[in-house]
XYZ file of C-alpha atoms in Angstrom:
604
model
C 133.829 126.221 154.190
C 133.218 127.261 150.627
C 129.759 126.733 149.283
C 129.700 124.198 146.417
C 127.783 125.586 143.519
C 125.809 122.795 141.802
C 125.035 124.247 138.407
C 125.562 121.080 136.404
C 122.905 120.918 133.696
C 122.493 117.231 132.924
C 121.006 117.492 129.454
C 123.950 119.638 128.321
C 126.916 117.966 130.001
C 125.975 114.283 130.389
C 127.465 112.422 127.447
C 126.264 109.032 128.738
C 122.572 109.900 128.689
C 121.719 107.002 126.332
C 122.717 104.454 128.990
C 119.534 105.343 130.844
C 117.518 103.967 127.934
C 119.008 100.497 127.428
C 116.899 98.356 129.780
C 114.576 96.583 129.431
C 115.994 95.473 126.105
C 113.630 93.420 123.969
C 115.384 90.518 122.248
C 114.533 87.162 120.664
C 113.473 85.396 123.906
C 110.811 88.053 124.500
C 109.123 87.558 121.124
C 105.530 86.301 120.970
C 104.000 83.988 118.383
C 101.257 86.239 117.064
C 99.942 84.468 113.953
C 96.171 84.160 114.041
C 95.810 86.482 117.003
C 93.501 89.518 116.968
C 95.589 92.681 116.672
C 94.619 96.348 116.768
C 96.505 98.561 114.342
C 98.140 101.782 115.465
C 99.222 102.572 111.907
C 98.336 105.820 110.201
C 99.278 109.433 110.864
C 101.813 109.991 113.646
C 103.265 113.343 114.660
C 106.957 113.500 113.844
C 110.045 115.662 114.193
C 113.696 115.150 113.480
C 115.791 115.405 116.649
C 119.362 115.752 115.442
C 120.833 116.407 118.913
C 118.761 113.636 120.549
C 117.010 115.963 122.965
C 113.946 113.812 123.506
C 116.355 111.580 125.422
C 118.822 114.202 126.672
C 116.161 116.671 127.801
C 113.501 114.071 128.706
C 110.821 115.542 126.488
C 108.757 112.401 127.078
C 108.137 113.563 130.678
C 106.111 116.495 129.270
C 107.151 118.737 132.134
C 105.326 121.990 131.480
C 105.482 123.393 135.058
C 108.106 123.550 137.802
C 107.606 122.415 141.394
C 106.128 125.796 142.286
C 103.527 125.513 139.530
C 105.169 128.119 137.285
C 105.106 127.441 133.542
C 108.320 126.302 131.860
C 109.498 126.872 128.295
C 109.700 123.621 126.309
C 111.438 122.747 123.051
C 108.804 120.387 121.668
C 105.164 120.494 120.560
C 104.096 116.891 120.123
C 100.609 117.519 118.803
C 101.673 120.562 116.798
C 104.290 118.730 114.762
C 103.701 117.684 111.177
C 102.416 114.176 110.597
C 103.896 111.338 108.567
C 102.639 107.839 107.822
C 103.404 104.747 109.846
C 104.559 102.361 108.528
C 106.930 104.354 106.382
C 110.367 105.890 106.129
C 110.728 109.583 106.856
C 113.057 110.001 103.850
C 110.311 109.624 101.251
C 107.538 111.539 103.009
C 108.889 115.090 102.977
C 111.695 116.514 100.803
C 113.472 118.062 103.788
C 113.844 114.623 105.396
C 115.269 112.862 102.339
C 118.911 112.670 103.448
C 118.326 112.931 107.192
C 120.229 110.510 109.428
C 119.867 110.548 113.185
C 117.154 110.378 115.837
C 113.557 111.042 114.859
C 110.686 111.347 117.332
C 107.272 109.807 116.596
C 104.229 110.302 118.792
C 100.518 109.600 118.836
C 97.769 109.065 121.375
C 95.350 106.156 121.591
C 92.432 105.121 123.760
C 92.505 101.888 125.756
C 89.850 100.041 127.753
C 90.442 96.679 129.388
C 88.197 93.899 128.060
C 89.347 91.203 130.436
C 92.882 90.734 129.137
C 95.688 90.281 131.664
C 98.629 91.183 129.419
C 99.008 93.812 126.669
C 101.906 94.110 124.249
C 102.824 96.566 121.530
C 104.282 94.851 118.477
C 106.675 96.819 116.290
C 107.277 95.036 112.982
C 110.540 96.969 112.598
C 112.052 100.304 113.600
C 115.271 101.417 111.983
C 117.706 101.056 113.787
C 117.650 101.812 117.506
C 114.154 102.100 118.979
C 113.295 103.538 122.369
C 109.649 103.370 123.395
C 107.895 105.581 125.955
C 104.317 105.319 127.190
C 102.646 107.889 129.410
C 105.920 109.589 130.416
C 107.697 106.309 131.193
C 110.483 104.540 129.339
C 109.172 101.045 128.583
C 111.734 99.403 126.322
C 114.642 99.390 123.898
C 115.389 97.396 120.752
C 118.303 97.394 118.334
C 118.335 95.952 114.856
C 116.335 97.623 112.132
C 114.683 94.703 110.352
C 113.203 92.340 112.919
C 110.115 92.633 115.159
C 109.952 93.233 118.892
C 107.176 93.112 121.473
C 106.965 95.612 124.339
C 105.048 94.695 127.491
C 102.949 97.782 128.317
C 100.495 96.114 130.720
C 101.460 98.183 133.742
C 101.661 101.518 131.906
C 98.304 101.756 130.158
C 95.693 104.399 130.955
C 92.357 105.265 129.386
C 94.118 107.800 127.114
C 97.745 107.096 126.235
C 100.665 109.072 124.843
C 103.004 106.787 122.885
C 106.451 108.094 121.865
C 109.045 106.245 119.792
C 112.551 107.579 119.236
C 113.924 105.931 116.087
C 117.627 106.429 115.388
C 119.190 105.358 112.074
C 122.649 106.779 112.824
C 125.319 104.593 111.223
C 127.790 103.276 113.803
C 130.861 101.096 113.464
C 129.718 98.524 116.028
C 126.300 97.953 114.429
C 125.012 95.596 111.759
C 125.085 96.908 109.131
C 127.985 99.193 109.900
C 128.964 102.616 108.560
C 129.568 101.596 104.936
C 126.965 99.793 102.846
C 125.781 99.810 99.247
C 122.187 100.767 99.899
C 120.349 103.836 101.146
C 120.154 104.302 104.909
C 116.426 104.811 105.390
C 115.041 105.686 108.821
C 111.774 105.396 110.699
C 109.043 103.056 111.859
C 109.154 100.984 108.707
C 106.574 98.303 109.547
C 103.259 98.162 111.358
C 102.625 98.943 115.025
C 99.941 96.799 116.646
C 98.380 96.274 120.071
C 97.958 92.662 121.214
C 95.712 91.651 124.154
C 96.540 88.361 125.877
C 95.371 86.277 128.831
C 97.601 85.847 131.872
C 98.787 82.469 130.569
C 99.516 82.638 126.857
C 101.228 80.704 124.078
C 104.580 82.387 123.569
C 106.113 80.210 120.864
C 105.283 77.340 118.524
C 107.230 75.405 115.919
C 106.313 72.552 113.568
C 108.104 70.893 110.646
C 108.289 67.711 108.609
C 111.024 65.372 109.837
C 113.823 64.902 107.306
C 113.768 61.541 105.562
C 110.029 61.115 106.070
C 106.823 62.122 104.321
C 104.460 61.567 107.236
C 106.132 62.578 110.523
C 105.639 66.032 112.026
C 107.833 67.311 114.838
C 107.770 70.500 116.851
C 107.303 72.234 120.165
C 104.978 74.508 122.149
C 106.045 77.075 124.759
C 103.586 78.700 127.155
C 104.202 81.664 129.436
C 102.318 80.800 132.623
C 101.262 77.473 134.075
C 99.686 75.047 131.600
C 99.803 71.222 131.889
C 99.167 70.627 128.194
C 98.366 72.192 124.835
C 96.170 70.832 122.068
C 97.469 70.730 118.502
C 94.917 70.507 115.708
C 95.282 70.103 111.924
C 91.729 69.305 110.795
C 92.573 68.487 107.170
C 95.011 65.814 108.388
C 92.536 64.604 111.037
C 95.031 65.424 113.784
C 93.840 66.546 117.212
C 96.524 65.721 119.736
C 97.396 66.670 123.309
C 100.959 67.910 123.915
C 102.102 67.550 127.562
C 103.989 70.577 128.921
C 106.530 70.799 131.723
C 108.166 73.799 133.359
C 111.665 74.495 132.040
C 114.631 76.242 133.668
C 113.338 79.654 132.535
C 109.972 79.142 134.224
C 108.126 78.610 130.927
C 105.997 75.548 130.203
C 107.402 73.666 127.250
C 106.620 70.471 125.368
C 107.834 68.652 122.263
C 105.851 66.361 120.002
C 106.211 63.834 117.193
C 103.072 62.985 115.220
C 102.314 60.633 112.339
C 99.979 61.778 109.558
C 98.884 58.284 108.544
C 95.147 59.042 108.543
C 95.440 61.370 105.523
C 98.382 61.437 103.072
C 100.418 64.627 103.501
C 100.633 66.880 100.442
C 104.196 68.188 100.429
C 104.816 71.896 99.881
C 106.891 72.980 96.876
C 106.929 75.945 94.480
C 104.808 73.853 92.117
C 102.447 72.796 94.926
C 102.315 75.519 97.608
C 99.979 73.543 99.827
C 99.241 75.039 103.265
C 97.399 73.499 106.201
C 95.485 75.318 108.916
C 97.286 74.551 112.175
C 95.834 75.518 115.573
C 97.290 75.363 119.078
C 95.108 75.826 122.162
C 95.510 75.937 125.904
C 92.818 76.503 128.507
C 93.190 80.284 128.115
C 94.739 80.965 124.718
C 94.843 79.922 121.076
C 96.844 80.647 117.915
C 96.300 79.659 114.301
C 98.610 79.650 111.289
C 98.757 78.472 107.673
C 101.776 76.181 107.366
C 103.302 74.066 104.611
C 105.361 70.923 105.154
C 108.452 69.994 103.176
C 112.017 68.832 103.754
C 115.189 70.520 102.538
C 118.709 69.154 102.875
C 122.100 68.805 101.222
C 123.620 65.481 100.205
C 127.027 65.706 98.600
C 126.768 68.504 96.054
C 123.012 68.176 95.649
C 120.240 70.241 97.220
C 117.237 68.023 97.932
C 113.707 69.388 98.202
C 111.365 66.682 99.503
C 114.125 64.167 98.827
C 114.617 65.146 95.168
C 117.481 67.175 93.629
C 116.536 70.741 92.696
C 118.161 73.689 90.952
C 117.618 77.033 92.644
C 116.800 79.325 89.739
C 116.716 82.629 91.549
C 117.316 86.332 91.773
C 118.528 88.672 94.517
C 116.186 91.372 95.774
C 116.474 94.388 98.075
C 113.579 95.554 100.224
C 113.000 98.853 98.475
C 110.303 100.715 96.620
C 110.805 103.685 94.317
C 107.896 105.367 96.111
C 108.024 104.023 99.676
C 111.707 103.296 100.218
C 112.300 100.482 102.718
C 108.630 100.450 103.765
C 107.563 98.097 100.961
C 103.811 97.546 100.761
C 102.261 94.092 100.500
C 101.157 94.648 96.910
C 104.730 95.618 95.995
C 106.084 92.450 97.600
C 103.574 90.414 95.584
C 104.724 92.208 92.438
C 108.363 91.324 93.175
C 107.552 87.644 93.619
C 105.461 87.545 90.451
C 108.191 89.274 88.428
C 110.618 86.619 89.651
C 108.230 83.806 88.773
C 107.635 85.355 85.350
C 111.414 85.066 84.904
C 111.013 81.317 85.645
C 112.473 81.626 89.151
C 111.668 79.165 91.902
C 113.942 80.978 94.386
C 114.694 84.475 95.704
C 117.590 85.752 97.782
C 116.283 88.412 100.172
C 119.322 90.647 100.648
C 121.020 91.898 102.813
C 118.821 91.968 105.936
C 115.492 90.465 107.030
C 112.642 91.631 104.800
C 109.080 92.149 106.009
C 107.583 88.998 107.533
C 104.756 89.318 105.016
C 107.174 88.326 102.229
C 107.720 84.818 103.577
C 103.985 84.367 104.132
C 103.343 85.478 100.552
C 106.064 83.138 99.303
C 104.387 80.285 101.175
C 101.096 80.996 99.414
C 102.417 81.852 95.947
C 105.146 79.218 95.865
C 108.754 80.410 95.799
C 111.784 79.385 97.868
C 113.667 81.960 99.956
C 117.190 82.726 101.184
C 116.998 85.023 104.245
C 120.003 86.993 105.480
C 121.263 89.168 108.320
C 123.370 92.293 107.585
C 126.844 91.025 108.472
C 128.022 93.090 105.557
C 131.381 94.650 104.629
C 132.955 96.739 107.418
C 132.070 94.837 110.612
C 133.642 95.132 114.090
C 134.336 91.390 114.232
C 136.359 91.698 117.463
C 133.600 93.508 119.364
C 131.511 91.172 121.599
C 128.592 93.644 121.529
C 128.568 93.537 117.733
C 128.428 89.756 117.810
C 125.586 89.860 120.343
C 123.687 92.173 117.991
C 124.283 89.821 115.048
C 123.226 86.714 116.942
C 120.085 88.404 118.222
C 119.106 89.566 114.721
C 119.627 86.007 113.495
C 117.675 84.588 116.440
C 114.773 86.992 115.865
C 114.708 86.130 112.159
C 114.711 82.387 112.832
C 112.064 82.692 115.519
C 109.874 84.830 113.251
C 110.048 82.646 110.117
C 110.792 79.118 111.323
C 107.313 77.916 110.291
C 107.525 79.311 106.766
C 107.968 76.465 104.286
C 109.337 78.857 101.662
C 112.399 79.720 103.775
C 115.124 77.141 103.125
C 118.410 78.971 103.834
C 119.634 81.182 106.665
C 122.551 83.354 105.527
C 124.997 84.673 108.118
C 126.438 87.435 105.944
C 127.746 88.817 102.689
C 131.133 89.735 101.178
C 133.416 89.706 104.201
C 137.199 89.185 103.981
C 138.601 85.845 105.112
C 140.302 86.952 108.329
C 140.699 85.145 111.644
C 138.305 87.476 113.485
C 135.700 87.210 110.733
C 136.018 83.415 110.704
C 135.427 83.220 114.450
C 132.485 85.649 114.275
C 130.649 84.169 111.296
C 131.554 80.571 112.136
C 129.939 81.025 115.527
C 126.841 82.505 113.864
C 126.620 79.515 111.531
C 126.885 77.134 114.476
C 124.140 79.062 116.240
C 121.867 78.847 113.181
C 122.405 75.091 112.912
C 121.616 74.616 116.613
C 118.579 76.933 116.587
C 117.121 75.375 113.441
C 118.575 72.036 112.285
C 115.815 71.697 109.662
C 117.280 74.258 107.251
C 120.554 74.965 105.510
C 123.073 77.642 106.442
C 125.049 79.679 103.940
C 126.842 82.970 103.366
C 127.765 84.933 100.268
C 131.559 84.581 100.061
C 134.221 86.287 97.981
C 136.466 84.730 95.340
C 139.982 83.755 96.401
C 141.694 86.090 93.954
C 145.190 84.950 94.968
C 144.704 81.332 93.947
C 141.762 82.025 91.634
C 139.452 79.426 93.125
C 136.453 78.949 95.399
C 138.183 78.826 98.758
C 136.996 80.440 101.980
C 137.692 79.041 105.435
C 134.096 79.792 106.404
C 132.939 77.071 103.993
C 133.462 74.349 106.600
C 130.632 75.872 108.657
C 128.232 76.111 105.705
C 125.878 73.638 104.049
C 125.868 75.593 100.795
C 128.614 77.869 99.467
C 127.435 81.234 98.232
C 129.806 82.929 95.784
C 129.754 86.551 94.644
C 131.707 87.096 91.420
C 131.626 89.986 88.964
C 133.737 88.800 86.051
C 133.074 91.055 83.123
C 132.418 93.980 85.482
C 134.578 94.726 88.558
C 136.999 92.141 87.249
C 136.880 92.949 83.533
C 138.925 89.885 82.526
C 136.114 87.432 81.958
C 138.559 84.700 80.977
C 139.518 84.320 84.630
C 136.046 82.930 85.449
C 136.445 79.601 83.596
C 139.901 79.286 85.166
C 138.349 79.819 88.593
C 135.828 77.089 87.911
C 138.501 74.651 86.679
C 140.601 75.339 89.770
C 137.690 74.632 92.100
C 136.304 71.306 93.247
C 134.023 72.030 96.201
C 132.477 69.150 98.101
C 129.296 71.171 98.698
C 126.767 72.734 96.320
C 127.508 76.278 95.147
C 125.034 79.077 94.530
C 126.366 81.975 92.477
C 124.811 84.543 94.788
C 125.866 87.600 92.793
C 126.984 88.395 89.255
C 126.021 91.083 86.780
C 126.757 94.560 85.428
C 125.261 98.045 85.608
C 122.928 99.238 82.847
C 121.010 102.487 82.759
C 117.435 101.643 81.689
C 116.931 102.288 77.991
C 120.604 103.041 77.288
C 122.036 100.920 74.476
C 125.347 100.686 72.652
C 127.913 98.094 71.650
C 128.999 95.070 73.678
C 132.089 97.090 74.631
C 130.209 100.033 76.141
C 129.733 99.722 79.888
C 126.585 101.108 81.469
C 124.391 99.987 78.575
C 121.768 97.277 78.476
C 123.708 95.833 75.552
C 126.836 95.281 77.615
C 124.840 93.942 80.568
C 123.122 91.450 78.252
C 126.526 90.387 76.884
C 127.849 89.715 80.413
C 124.755 87.689 81.293
C 125.020 85.588 78.163
C 128.660 84.751 78.837
C 127.996 83.995 82.503
C 125.029 81.715 81.894
C 126.802 79.831 79.100
C 129.495 78.905 81.584
C 127.137 78.090 84.470
C 125.438 75.375 82.443
C 128.784 73.548 82.160
C 129.680 73.484 85.866
C 128.253 70.483 87.777
C 128.694 71.878 91.303
C 126.642 75.029 90.609
C 123.151 74.267 91.936
C 121.678 77.749 91.952
C 122.074 81.324 90.763
C 120.747 84.630 92.097
C 121.958 87.424 89.792
C 122.378 90.876 91.271
C 119.650 92.196 91.234
C 115.902 92.179 90.423
C 115.512 95.966 90.143
C 117.607 99.119 90.491
C 117.808 100.679 93.961
C 119.103 103.796 95.702
C 122.646 104.043 97.040
C 124.646 107.186 97.817
C 127.943 105.732 96.587
C 126.901 105.241 92.951
C 127.253 108.534 91.099
C 128.407 107.726 87.545
C 126.508 108.924 84.492
C 124.726 105.573 84.226
C 123.936 105.315 87.944
C 122.860 108.777 89.192
C 122.500 107.699 92.805
C 121.313 104.157 92.096
C 122.855 100.748 91.745
C 121.685 100.023 88.202
C 122.539 96.334 88.069
C 118.828 95.607 88.198
C 117.178 93.413 85.618
C 114.380 95.972 85.811
C 114.266 99.725 86.314
C 113.689 101.046 89.838
C 109.963 101.524 89.191
C 109.808 98.022 87.656
C 108.096 99.266 84.501
C 111.029 98.486 82.204
C 112.561 95.035 81.761
C 116.184 95.215 80.620
C 117.611 92.894 77.996
C 119.360 90.770 80.639
C 115.991 89.938 82.221
C 115.097 87.985 79.109
C 118.483 86.240 79.121
C 117.764 84.875 82.602
C 114.164 84.064 81.707
C 115.338 81.957 78.768
C 118.221 80.390 80.715
C 115.957 79.275 83.565
C 113.326 77.916 81.206
C 115.954 75.865 79.397
C 117.733 74.720 82.557
C 114.587 73.739 84.431
C 114.551 72.877 88.123
C 115.820 69.280 88.029
C 119.628 68.990 87.757
C 121.342 66.097 85.997
C 123.309 63.573 88.016
C 126.420 65.138 89.570
C 129.544 63.280 88.362
C 131.477 64.208 91.521
């Protein structure tokens, strides 16, 4: 019998190596309500290396195998503590010139000390890792997450030691079956873009909590509490409203203890949250072993006919679109930069911002709650999507579920958007319609929308997805991509939607400080001209109940290489560094001041 020679080298020849790092996958049901909890930051300097051929996974670097079974030393291809360091949170693209255009896997590592102080459970929270994240602790694979803009929580209880090696493989490779896909109009940043924190919990802990003002009322709060572990009740407290109520809990089919509540606030009149009155209440939930605390505002939002009602009263959404980008920090926008963005919008007389085209940092919604501005939040169902792929849909629904679960108690968030600029095909209709139905079921207290395209064949607002939406978002670029501006008033005359419309995008490129005639594209002069013509028409259309011009400030994108773009989308109302306001900024500022936030009666 011939001897079989087994010289297969797995890290070279195994093309399915990534399948070993898919479970456990952390998704929306594994999220933890962490507001008001003590957290220990693992931010700061992490060792980092690009890993273009993915050898931390292929070659199992995380095992740190320095010797063979006979005790002889082995050559290794890594040097965790000898690598350069970069900042977390951050994107690798902005931290060293050689990483600027890098796409692919990148390996982060650091060590930390841990001592048990009586906690039964320990989780690592990752605010966001772009896009695939694989986490290793002390030579063990502990979890996987996909989706670059939402948080996940990794249970590391059974893996902790006194001194710990933490490794994260972040992979921002663009793939056709992901969201977003291979073709976008923004820069594909990579890295651990938001904070990493350690959370210590008791054995029985509050996993989720939701509270809102019941529609049609000004004094009835509804919500739910979910506890992991056995708990007969939870106590809900809102001291300023003189509420201190017991919420009975019962075990559900998933083994969690869950309870719903309805409470009247008759003892103290409820001050309703709005951009003009961003009132927040301290809300606490306690069980025998655990407690959480949050600052929450109460308001209602709904659509009736072609009106958007905030606290029962019609409102215009005077807004602006905004990417999560910084000229200095890329996608890892700092809190002070997020505050600056909101204040620039408010200075423009906005009461509304569209956070495009993916979930922004959770800090933004908390800031919006405190400062007072309404928000549209979106998932990246954008352009070239594999609508027929069930795995792509599962990714989209999970990103939506994680976003809803993260921000459902933020009064500022009024609209969930299921996507942007997708063609009206059967597969897209099934995909996005199902997402809209999921959003309605997961959160019936808010409105669902999507940014749709113009029906250029019939020149009207007509998209089959509209029947799933509460509000119709419309992207139109008359005067720019469609240079015949006279088609826009025809479009409006041909349209008679039964739902409110937000013009979610319009505008034109303008290089900051470049001027010319109203016929010269790429100048602030031409951009101003387009904005004046657009806004003059908007004021005449009764079904338009909001506008979010594209976009607050210029941002990076590899597909924009004209003389007035130079690697940026320059449709911003401000320059990329936000130091220069373009002429169109003042057009919108004046338009919003004149229009106000209260629409006239709709003669539908």
